[in-house]
Short mmCIF file of C-alpha atoms and ligand atoms in Angstrom, two decimals:
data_model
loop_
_atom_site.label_atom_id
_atom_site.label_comp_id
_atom_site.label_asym_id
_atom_site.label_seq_id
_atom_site.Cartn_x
_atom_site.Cartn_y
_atom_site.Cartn_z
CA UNK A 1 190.20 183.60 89.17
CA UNK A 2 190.90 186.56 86.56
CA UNK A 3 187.47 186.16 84.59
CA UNK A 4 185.55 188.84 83.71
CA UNK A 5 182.10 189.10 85.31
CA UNK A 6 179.30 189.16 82.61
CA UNK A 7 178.17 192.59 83.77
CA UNK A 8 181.74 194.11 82.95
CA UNK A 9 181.30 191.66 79.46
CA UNK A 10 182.52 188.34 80.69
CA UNK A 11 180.89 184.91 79.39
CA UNK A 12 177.83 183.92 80.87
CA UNK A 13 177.82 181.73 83.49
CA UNK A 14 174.17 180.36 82.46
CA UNK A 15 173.68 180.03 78.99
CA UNK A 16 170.19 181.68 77.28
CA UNK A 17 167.39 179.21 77.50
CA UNK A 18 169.10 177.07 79.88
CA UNK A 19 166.28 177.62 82.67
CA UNK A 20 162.78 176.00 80.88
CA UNK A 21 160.05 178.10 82.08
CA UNK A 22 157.14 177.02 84.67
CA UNK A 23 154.87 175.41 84.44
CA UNK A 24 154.84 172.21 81.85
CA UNK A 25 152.17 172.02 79.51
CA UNK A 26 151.18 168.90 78.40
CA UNK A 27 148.54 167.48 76.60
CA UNK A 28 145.84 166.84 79.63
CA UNK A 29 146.21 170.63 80.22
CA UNK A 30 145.35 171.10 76.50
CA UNK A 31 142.64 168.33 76.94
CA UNK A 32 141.30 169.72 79.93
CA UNK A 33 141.03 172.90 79.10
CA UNK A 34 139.78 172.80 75.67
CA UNK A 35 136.81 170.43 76.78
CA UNK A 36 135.99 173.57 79.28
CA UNK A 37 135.95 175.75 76.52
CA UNK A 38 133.42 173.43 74.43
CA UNK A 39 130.83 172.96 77.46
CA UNK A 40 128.10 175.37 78.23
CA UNK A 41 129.59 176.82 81.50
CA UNK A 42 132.70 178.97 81.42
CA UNK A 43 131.88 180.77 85.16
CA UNK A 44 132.11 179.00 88.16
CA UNK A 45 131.42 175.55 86.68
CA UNK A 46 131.58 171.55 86.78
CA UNK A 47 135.52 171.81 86.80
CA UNK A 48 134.80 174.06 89.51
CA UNK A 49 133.56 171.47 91.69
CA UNK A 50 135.54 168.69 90.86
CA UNK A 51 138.53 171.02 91.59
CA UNK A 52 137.18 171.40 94.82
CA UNK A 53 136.81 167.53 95.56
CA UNK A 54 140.09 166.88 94.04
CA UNK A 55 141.58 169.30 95.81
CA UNK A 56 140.54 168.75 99.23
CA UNK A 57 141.08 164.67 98.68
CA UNK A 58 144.43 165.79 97.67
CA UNK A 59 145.59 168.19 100.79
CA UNK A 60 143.34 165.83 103.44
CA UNK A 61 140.45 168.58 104.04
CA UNK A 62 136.69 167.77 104.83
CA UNK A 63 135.76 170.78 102.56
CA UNK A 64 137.16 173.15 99.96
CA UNK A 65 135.80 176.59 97.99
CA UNK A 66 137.82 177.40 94.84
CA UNK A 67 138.09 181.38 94.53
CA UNK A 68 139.77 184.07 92.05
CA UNK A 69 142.89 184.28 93.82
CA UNK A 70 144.86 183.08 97.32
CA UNK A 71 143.74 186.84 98.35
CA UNK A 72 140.21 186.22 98.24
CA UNK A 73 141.14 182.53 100.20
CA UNK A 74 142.50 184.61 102.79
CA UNK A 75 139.46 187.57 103.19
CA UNK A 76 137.06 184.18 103.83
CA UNK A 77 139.69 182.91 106.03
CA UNK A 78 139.72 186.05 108.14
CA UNK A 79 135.78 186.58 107.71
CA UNK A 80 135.13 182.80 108.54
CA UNK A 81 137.09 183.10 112.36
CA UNK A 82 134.90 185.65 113.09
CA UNK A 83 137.14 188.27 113.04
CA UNK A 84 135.42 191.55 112.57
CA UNK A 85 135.70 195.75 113.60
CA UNK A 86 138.25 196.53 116.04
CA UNK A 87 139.44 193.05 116.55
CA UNK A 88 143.45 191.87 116.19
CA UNK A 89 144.87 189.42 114.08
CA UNK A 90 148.67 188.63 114.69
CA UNK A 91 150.69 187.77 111.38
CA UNK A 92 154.38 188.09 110.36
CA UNK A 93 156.25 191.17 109.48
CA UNK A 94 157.63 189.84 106.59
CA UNK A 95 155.40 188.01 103.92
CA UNK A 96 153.21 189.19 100.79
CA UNK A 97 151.03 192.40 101.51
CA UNK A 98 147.82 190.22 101.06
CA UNK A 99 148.94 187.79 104.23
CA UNK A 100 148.16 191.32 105.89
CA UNK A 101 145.78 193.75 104.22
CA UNK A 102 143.04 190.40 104.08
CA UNK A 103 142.82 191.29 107.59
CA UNK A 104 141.93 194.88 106.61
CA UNK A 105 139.43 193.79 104.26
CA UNK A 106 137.41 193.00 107.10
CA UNK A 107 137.53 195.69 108.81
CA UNK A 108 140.16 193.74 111.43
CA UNK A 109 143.74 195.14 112.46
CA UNK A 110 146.95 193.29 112.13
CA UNK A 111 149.25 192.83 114.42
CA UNK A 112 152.66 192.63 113.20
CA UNK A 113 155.21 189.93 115.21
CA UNK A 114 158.85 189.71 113.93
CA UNK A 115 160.37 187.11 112.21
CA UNK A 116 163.10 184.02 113.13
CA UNK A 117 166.10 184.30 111.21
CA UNK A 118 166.34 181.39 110.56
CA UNK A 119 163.12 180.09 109.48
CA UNK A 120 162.21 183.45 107.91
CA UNK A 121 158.80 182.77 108.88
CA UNK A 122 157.35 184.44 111.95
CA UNK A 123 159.15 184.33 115.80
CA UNK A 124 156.69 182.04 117.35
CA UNK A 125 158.52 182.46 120.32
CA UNK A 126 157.13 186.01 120.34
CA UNK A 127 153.74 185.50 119.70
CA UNK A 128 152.22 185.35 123.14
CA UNK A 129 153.64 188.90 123.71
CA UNK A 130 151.70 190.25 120.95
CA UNK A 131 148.09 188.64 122.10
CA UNK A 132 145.57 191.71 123.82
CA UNK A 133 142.21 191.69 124.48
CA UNK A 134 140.90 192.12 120.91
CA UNK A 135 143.28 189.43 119.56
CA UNK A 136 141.11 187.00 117.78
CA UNK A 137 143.31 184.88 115.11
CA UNK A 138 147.07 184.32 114.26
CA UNK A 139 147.68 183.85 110.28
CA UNK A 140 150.49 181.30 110.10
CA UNK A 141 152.12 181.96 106.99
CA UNK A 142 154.41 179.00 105.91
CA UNK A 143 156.63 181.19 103.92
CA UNK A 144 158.65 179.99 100.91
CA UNK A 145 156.93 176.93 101.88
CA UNK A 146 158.89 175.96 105.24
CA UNK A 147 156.30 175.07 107.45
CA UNK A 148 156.14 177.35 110.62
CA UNK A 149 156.22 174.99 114.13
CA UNK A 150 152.73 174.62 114.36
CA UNK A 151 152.97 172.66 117.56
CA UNK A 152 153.57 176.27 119.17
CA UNK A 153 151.26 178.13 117.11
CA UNK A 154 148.36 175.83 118.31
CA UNK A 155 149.63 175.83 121.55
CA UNK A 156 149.49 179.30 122.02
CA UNK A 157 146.45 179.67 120.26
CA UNK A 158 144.51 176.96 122.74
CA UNK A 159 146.14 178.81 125.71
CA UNK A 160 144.38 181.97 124.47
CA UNK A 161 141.17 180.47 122.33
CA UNK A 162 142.40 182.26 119.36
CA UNK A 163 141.54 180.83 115.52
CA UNK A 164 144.65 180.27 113.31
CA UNK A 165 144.44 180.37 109.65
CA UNK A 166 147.13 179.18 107.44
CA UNK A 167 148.78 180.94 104.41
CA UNK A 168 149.55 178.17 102.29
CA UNK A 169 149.81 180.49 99.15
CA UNK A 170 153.41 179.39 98.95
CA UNK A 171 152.74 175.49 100.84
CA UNK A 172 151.74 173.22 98.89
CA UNK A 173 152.60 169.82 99.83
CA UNK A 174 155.09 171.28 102.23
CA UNK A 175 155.04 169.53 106.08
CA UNK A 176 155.34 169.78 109.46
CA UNK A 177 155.42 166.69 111.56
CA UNK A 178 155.00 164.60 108.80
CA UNK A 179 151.34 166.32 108.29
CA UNK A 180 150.43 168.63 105.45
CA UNK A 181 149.80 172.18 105.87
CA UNK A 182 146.32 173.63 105.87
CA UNK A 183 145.32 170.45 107.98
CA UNK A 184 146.38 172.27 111.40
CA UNK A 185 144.59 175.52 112.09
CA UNK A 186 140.59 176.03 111.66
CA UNK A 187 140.92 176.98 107.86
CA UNK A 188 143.53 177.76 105.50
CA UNK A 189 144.43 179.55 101.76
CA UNK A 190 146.09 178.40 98.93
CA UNK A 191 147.18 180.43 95.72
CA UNK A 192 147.18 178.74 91.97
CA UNK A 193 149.00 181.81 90.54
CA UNK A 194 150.92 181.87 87.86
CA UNK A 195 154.43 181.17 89.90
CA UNK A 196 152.39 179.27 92.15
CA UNK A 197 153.64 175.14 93.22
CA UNK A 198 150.40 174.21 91.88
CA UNK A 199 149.78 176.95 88.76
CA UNK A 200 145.88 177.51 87.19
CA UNK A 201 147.34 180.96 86.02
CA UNK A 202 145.30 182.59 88.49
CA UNK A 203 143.07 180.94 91.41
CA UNK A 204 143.01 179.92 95.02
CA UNK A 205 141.09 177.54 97.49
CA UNK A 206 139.82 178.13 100.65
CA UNK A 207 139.78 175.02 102.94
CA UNK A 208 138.79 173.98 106.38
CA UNK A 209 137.13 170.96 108.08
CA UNK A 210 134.88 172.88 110.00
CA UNK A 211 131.31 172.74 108.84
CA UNK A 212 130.67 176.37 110.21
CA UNK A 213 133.24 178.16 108.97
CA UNK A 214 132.67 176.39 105.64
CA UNK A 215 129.08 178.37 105.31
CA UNK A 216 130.90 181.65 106.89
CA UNK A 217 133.54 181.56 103.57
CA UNK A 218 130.72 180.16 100.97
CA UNK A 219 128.29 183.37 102.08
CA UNK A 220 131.36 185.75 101.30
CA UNK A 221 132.17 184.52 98.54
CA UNK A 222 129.58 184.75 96.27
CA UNK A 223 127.63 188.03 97.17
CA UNK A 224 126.62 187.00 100.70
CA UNK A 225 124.58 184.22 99.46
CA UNK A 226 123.59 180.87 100.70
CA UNK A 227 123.33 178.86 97.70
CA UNK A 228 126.47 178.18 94.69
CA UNK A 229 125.41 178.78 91.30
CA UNK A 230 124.84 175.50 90.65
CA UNK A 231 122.08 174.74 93.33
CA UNK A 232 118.67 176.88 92.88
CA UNK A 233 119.78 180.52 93.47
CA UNK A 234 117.31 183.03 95.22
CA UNK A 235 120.01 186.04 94.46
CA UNK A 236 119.48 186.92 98.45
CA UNK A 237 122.31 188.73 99.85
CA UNK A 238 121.91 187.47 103.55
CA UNK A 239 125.32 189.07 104.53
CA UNK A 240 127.82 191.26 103.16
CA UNK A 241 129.67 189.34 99.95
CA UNK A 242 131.97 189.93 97.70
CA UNK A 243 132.15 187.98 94.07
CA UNK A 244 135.29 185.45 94.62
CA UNK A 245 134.39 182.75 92.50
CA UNK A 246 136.94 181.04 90.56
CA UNK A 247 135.79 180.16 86.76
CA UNK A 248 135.86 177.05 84.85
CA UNK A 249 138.42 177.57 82.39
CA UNK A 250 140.99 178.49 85.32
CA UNK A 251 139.62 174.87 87.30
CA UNK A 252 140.25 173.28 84.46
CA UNK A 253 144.10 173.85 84.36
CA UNK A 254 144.34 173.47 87.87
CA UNK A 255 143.11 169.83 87.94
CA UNK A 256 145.43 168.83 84.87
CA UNK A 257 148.02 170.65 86.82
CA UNK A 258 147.07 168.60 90.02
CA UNK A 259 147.57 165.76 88.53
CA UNK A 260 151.32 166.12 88.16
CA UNK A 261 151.83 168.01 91.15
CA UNK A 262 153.25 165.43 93.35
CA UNK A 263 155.70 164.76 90.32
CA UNK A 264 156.77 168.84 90.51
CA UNK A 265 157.04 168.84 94.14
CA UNK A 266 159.82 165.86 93.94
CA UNK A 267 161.57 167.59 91.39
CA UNK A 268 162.09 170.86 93.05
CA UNK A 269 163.08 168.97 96.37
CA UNK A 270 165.70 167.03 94.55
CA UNK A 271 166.90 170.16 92.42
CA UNK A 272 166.86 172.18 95.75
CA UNK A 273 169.15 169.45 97.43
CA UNK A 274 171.46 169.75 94.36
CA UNK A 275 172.07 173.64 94.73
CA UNK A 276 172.42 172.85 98.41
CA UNK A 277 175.18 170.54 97.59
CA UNK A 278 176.67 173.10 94.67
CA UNK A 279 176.17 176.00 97.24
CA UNK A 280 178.17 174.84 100.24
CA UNK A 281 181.41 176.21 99.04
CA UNK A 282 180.69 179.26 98.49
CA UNK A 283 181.30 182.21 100.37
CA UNK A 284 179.46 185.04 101.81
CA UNK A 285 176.56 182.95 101.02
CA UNK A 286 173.58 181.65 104.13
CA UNK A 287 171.89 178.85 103.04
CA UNK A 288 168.78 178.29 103.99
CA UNK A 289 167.76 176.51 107.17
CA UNK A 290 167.07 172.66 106.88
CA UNK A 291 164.68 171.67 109.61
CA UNK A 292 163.86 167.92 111.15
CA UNK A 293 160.00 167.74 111.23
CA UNK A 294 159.64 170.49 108.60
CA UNK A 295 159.27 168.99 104.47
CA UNK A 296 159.93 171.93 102.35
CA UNK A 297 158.57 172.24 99.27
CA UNK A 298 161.35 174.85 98.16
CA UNK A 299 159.04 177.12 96.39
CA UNK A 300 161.31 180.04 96.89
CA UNK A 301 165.26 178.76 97.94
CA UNK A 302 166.63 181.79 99.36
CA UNK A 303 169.94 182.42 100.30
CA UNK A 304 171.34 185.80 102.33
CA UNK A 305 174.17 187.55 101.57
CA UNK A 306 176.71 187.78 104.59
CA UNK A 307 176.79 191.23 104.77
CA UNK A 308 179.31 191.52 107.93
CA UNK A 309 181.75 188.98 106.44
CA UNK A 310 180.91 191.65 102.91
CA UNK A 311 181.56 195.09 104.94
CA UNK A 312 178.32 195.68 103.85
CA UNK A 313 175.90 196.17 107.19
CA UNK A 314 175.49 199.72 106.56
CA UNK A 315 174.37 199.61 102.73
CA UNK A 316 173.37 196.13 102.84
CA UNK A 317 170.06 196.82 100.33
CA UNK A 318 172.32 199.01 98.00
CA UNK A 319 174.89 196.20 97.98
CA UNK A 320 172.70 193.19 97.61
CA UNK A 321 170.76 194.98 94.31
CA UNK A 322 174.00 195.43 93.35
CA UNK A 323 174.71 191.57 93.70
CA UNK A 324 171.60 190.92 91.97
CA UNK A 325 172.54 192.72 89.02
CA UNK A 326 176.01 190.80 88.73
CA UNK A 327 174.23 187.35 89.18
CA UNK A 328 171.30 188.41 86.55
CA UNK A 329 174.21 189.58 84.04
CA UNK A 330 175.84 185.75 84.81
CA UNK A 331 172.05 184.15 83.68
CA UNK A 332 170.96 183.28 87.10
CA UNK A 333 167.18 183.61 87.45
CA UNK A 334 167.05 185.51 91.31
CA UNK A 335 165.36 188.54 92.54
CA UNK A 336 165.01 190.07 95.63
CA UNK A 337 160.91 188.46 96.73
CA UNK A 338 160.22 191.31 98.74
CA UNK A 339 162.32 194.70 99.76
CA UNK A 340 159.76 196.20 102.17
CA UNK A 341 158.79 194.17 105.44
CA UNK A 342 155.16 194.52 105.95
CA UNK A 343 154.70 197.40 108.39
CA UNK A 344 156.52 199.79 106.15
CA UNK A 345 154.11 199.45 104.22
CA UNK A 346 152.70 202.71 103.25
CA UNK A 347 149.37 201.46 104.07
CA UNK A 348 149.99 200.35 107.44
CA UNK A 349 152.38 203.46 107.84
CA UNK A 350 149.99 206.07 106.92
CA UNK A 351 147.04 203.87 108.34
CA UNK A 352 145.06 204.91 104.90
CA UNK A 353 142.75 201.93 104.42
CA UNK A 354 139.40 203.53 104.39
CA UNK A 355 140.07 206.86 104.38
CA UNK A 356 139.24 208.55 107.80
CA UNK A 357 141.57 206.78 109.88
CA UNK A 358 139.51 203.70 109.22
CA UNK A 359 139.34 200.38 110.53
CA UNK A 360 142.59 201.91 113.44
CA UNK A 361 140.18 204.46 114.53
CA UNK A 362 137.25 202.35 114.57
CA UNK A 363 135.62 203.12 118.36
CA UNK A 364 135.95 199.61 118.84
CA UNK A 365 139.54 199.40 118.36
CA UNK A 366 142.62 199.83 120.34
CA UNK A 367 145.93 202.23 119.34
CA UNK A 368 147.95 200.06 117.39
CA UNK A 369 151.89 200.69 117.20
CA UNK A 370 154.19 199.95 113.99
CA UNK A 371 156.88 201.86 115.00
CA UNK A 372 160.06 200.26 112.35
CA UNK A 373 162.41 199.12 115.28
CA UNK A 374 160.16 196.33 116.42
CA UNK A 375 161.30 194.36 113.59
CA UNK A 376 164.77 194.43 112.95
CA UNK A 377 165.22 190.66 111.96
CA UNK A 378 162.60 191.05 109.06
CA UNK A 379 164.35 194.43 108.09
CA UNK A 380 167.79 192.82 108.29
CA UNK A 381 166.50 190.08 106.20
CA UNK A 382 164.55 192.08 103.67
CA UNK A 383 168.15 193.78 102.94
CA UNK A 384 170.56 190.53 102.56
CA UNK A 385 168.16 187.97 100.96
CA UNK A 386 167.58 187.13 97.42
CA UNK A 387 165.69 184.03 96.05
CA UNK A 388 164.82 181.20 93.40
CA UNK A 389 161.82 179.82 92.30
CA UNK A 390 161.67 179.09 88.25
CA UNK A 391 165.60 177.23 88.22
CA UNK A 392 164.17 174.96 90.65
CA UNK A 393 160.71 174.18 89.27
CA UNK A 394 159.86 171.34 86.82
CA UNK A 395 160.95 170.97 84.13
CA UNK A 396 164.21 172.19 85.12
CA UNK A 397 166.35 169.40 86.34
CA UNK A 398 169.56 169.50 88.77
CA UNK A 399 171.64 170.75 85.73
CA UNK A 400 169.64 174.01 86.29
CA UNK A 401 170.82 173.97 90.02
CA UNK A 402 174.40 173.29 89.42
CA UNK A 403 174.63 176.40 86.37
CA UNK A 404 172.56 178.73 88.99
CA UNK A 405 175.54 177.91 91.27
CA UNK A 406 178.05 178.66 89.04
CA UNK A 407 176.75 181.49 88.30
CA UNK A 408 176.89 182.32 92.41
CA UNK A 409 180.42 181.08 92.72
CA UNK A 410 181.47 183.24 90.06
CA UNK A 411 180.13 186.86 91.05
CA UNK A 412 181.03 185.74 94.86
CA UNK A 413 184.12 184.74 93.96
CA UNK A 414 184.75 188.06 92.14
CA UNK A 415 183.59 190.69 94.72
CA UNK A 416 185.90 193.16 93.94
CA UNK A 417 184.77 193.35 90.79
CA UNK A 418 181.22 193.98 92.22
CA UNK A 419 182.77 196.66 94.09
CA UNK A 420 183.41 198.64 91.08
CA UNK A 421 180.07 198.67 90.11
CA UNK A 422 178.48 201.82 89.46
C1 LIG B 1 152.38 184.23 101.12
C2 LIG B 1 151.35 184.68 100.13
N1 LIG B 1 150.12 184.96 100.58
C3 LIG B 1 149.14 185.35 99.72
C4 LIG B 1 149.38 185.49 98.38
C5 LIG B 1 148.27 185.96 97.49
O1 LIG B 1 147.93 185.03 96.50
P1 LIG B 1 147.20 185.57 95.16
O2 LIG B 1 148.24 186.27 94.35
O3 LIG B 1 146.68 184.32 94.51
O4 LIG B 1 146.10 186.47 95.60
C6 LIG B 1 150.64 185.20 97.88
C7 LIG B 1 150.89 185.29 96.42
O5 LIG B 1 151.53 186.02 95.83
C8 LIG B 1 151.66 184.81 98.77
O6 LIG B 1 152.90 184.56 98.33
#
């Protein structure tokens, strides 16, 4: 009990190079990859395509559209549903900026509904309250990839005959009902980034079963044509597009990656069931939430600090970096995901998309409020969490969990000496 934390020059609690880094490279990655480089198309190319198949065989989806980045999924996702000038989208409060400013990029205006604390994902108890007239779509995003209740999402949604895309950036392979995400709402968006479940570097897919919506995203795209580069082009913009395509190089990785995915996915559930385990006893620690119904993929395991059991509630932020220091000095791989909830934002705050006010003061739009005190659980949250992702990802086994843990038992164990911190 009288050891020196690391960060006043105690031992280390995790030793260097203890934690592997994500993702595994093997040799079908090198295979892959290299045969990409040696064929005669490095844009959007074969691998392209067969990413796309693979992909939407894999996730259960009628069709799929590889893109750039899970950003440019969500702008088709958004575009797709119709949503357009003036109109509402209702997301959570908490999540990545993109799960928000894609609605911007079509000229749409989020609506910001608070989150559960539990679940960290949004309060879908609260939803109904934040429909209006010019509400048009509800972005589910399955954050840290626990599965929001879609059951009450598409409830609501059929009640009001509002789309629902799903943010599956963070999803993949994660369930609700014993269904995979992406397979509920009319179209959904994956990311492939670098920290990704399912890494290509950089990349995303846009997927949906709708045949509609399919020819909505594939016209956005790629410069608001009709045709992929692959079929007989007549360079026509026929709407407006943007240039989203993914490239063949980046497909490549992502199908060697794919192939092993289902192998990753088990890993981090049993290495996130071992920190669980290693976790329990410690204190001034909130596990996360284990749902029936809900199959997390763990892609972030975050834990909040008990700031009232701490004496912390009034400089909980201050206190947790100061936590985060102490448990980085020990070796353990955690950082706070994201300080600032959404709508304090400085984009939403100052409402400077476009310049001019623009899309909020678009004549087809109604006043829009995101006044800080609607969303006290996200803010609360924002200030006491901090999370995992590379200890728990392949090839890190459940040794990785149970050193991260030490490393947590020992600065939480040692609070007072986190109290003298400068
Ligand atoms: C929830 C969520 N949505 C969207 C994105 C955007 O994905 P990308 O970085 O591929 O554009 C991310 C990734 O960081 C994310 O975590």
């Amino acid at each position: 009990m009288d050891e020196q934390l690391a960060i006043h020059g105690g031992p280390k609690a995790v030793p260097e190079g203890a934690i592997r880094p994500w993702p595994p490279i093997d040799h079908v990655d090198r295979e892959m990859v290299l045969a990409s480089l040696a064929g005669a198309n490095h844009a959007f190319g074969p691998n392209c395509e067969a990413f796309q198949e693979e992909f939407a065989a894999w996730n259960g989806n009628r069709f799929a559209i590889t893109t750039n980045s899970g950003t440019a999924a969500l702008h088709m996702c958004v575009a797709a549903c119709g949503c357009g000038a003036g109109d509402e989208v209702i997301v959570t409060a908490y999540s990545w900026s993109s799960s928000a400013t894609c609605i911007l990029h079509h000229n749409a205006i989020p609506v910001f509904v608070d989150i559960n604390w539990g679940t960290m994902n949004i309060d879908v108890e609260k939803i109904e309250a934040a429909i209006t007239e010019k509400t048009k779509a509800i972005i589910a995003v399955h954050l840290h990839g626990l599965a929001v209740d879609m059951r009450s999402v598409m409830a609501v949604a059929k009640r009001h005959g509002l789309k629902v895309i799903e943010d599956c950036c963070q999803a993949h392979g994660a369930t609700f009902a014993g269904r995979k995400v992406g397979t509920f709402g009319d179209c959904a968006a994956f990311s492939f980034n670098q920290n990704k479940c399912l890494c290509a570097g950089e990349g995303g897919m846009f997927v949906t079963d709708d045949q509609t919506l399919f020819d909505a995203a594939k016209q956005l795209w790629s410069f608001g044509e009709t045709r992929t580069p692959l079929e007989d082009r007549d360079y026509h913009a026929y709407a407006l597009g943007w240039m989203y395509r993914n490239s063949d190089l980046n497909a490549a990785f992502g199908r060697a990656q794919l192939t092993r995915v289902e192998q990753y996915l088990e890993q981090q559930k049993a290495n996130a069931a071992r920190l669980t385990e290693c976790l329990a006893d410690a204190p001034h620690l909130i596990l996360p939430t284990q749902l029936d119904g809900h199959g997390h993929n763990w892609y972030n395991y975050t834990v909040r600090f008990d700031m009232a059991e701490l004496g912390h509630v009034d400089d909980a932020a201050a206190f947790r970096d100061k936590l985060g220091k102490a448990l980085r000095a020990e070796g353990v791989q955690t950082s706070v995901w994201q300080k600032f909830i959404l709508p304090a934002m400085t984009v939403f705050q100052a409402k400077n998309g476009y310049g001019n006010g623009c899309p909020w003061s678009c004549p087809h739009a109604r006043p829009v409020d995101y006044a800080l005190e609607q969303f006290p659980t996200a803010q609360r949250h924002a200030d006491w969490h901090t999370g995992m992702t590379v200890p728990l990802r392949a090839p890190n086994g459940p040794d990785a969990a149970e050193l991260t843990a030490a490393g947590f038992h020992k600065v939480m164990t040692h609070i007072d000496q986190v109290n003298q911190m400068e």
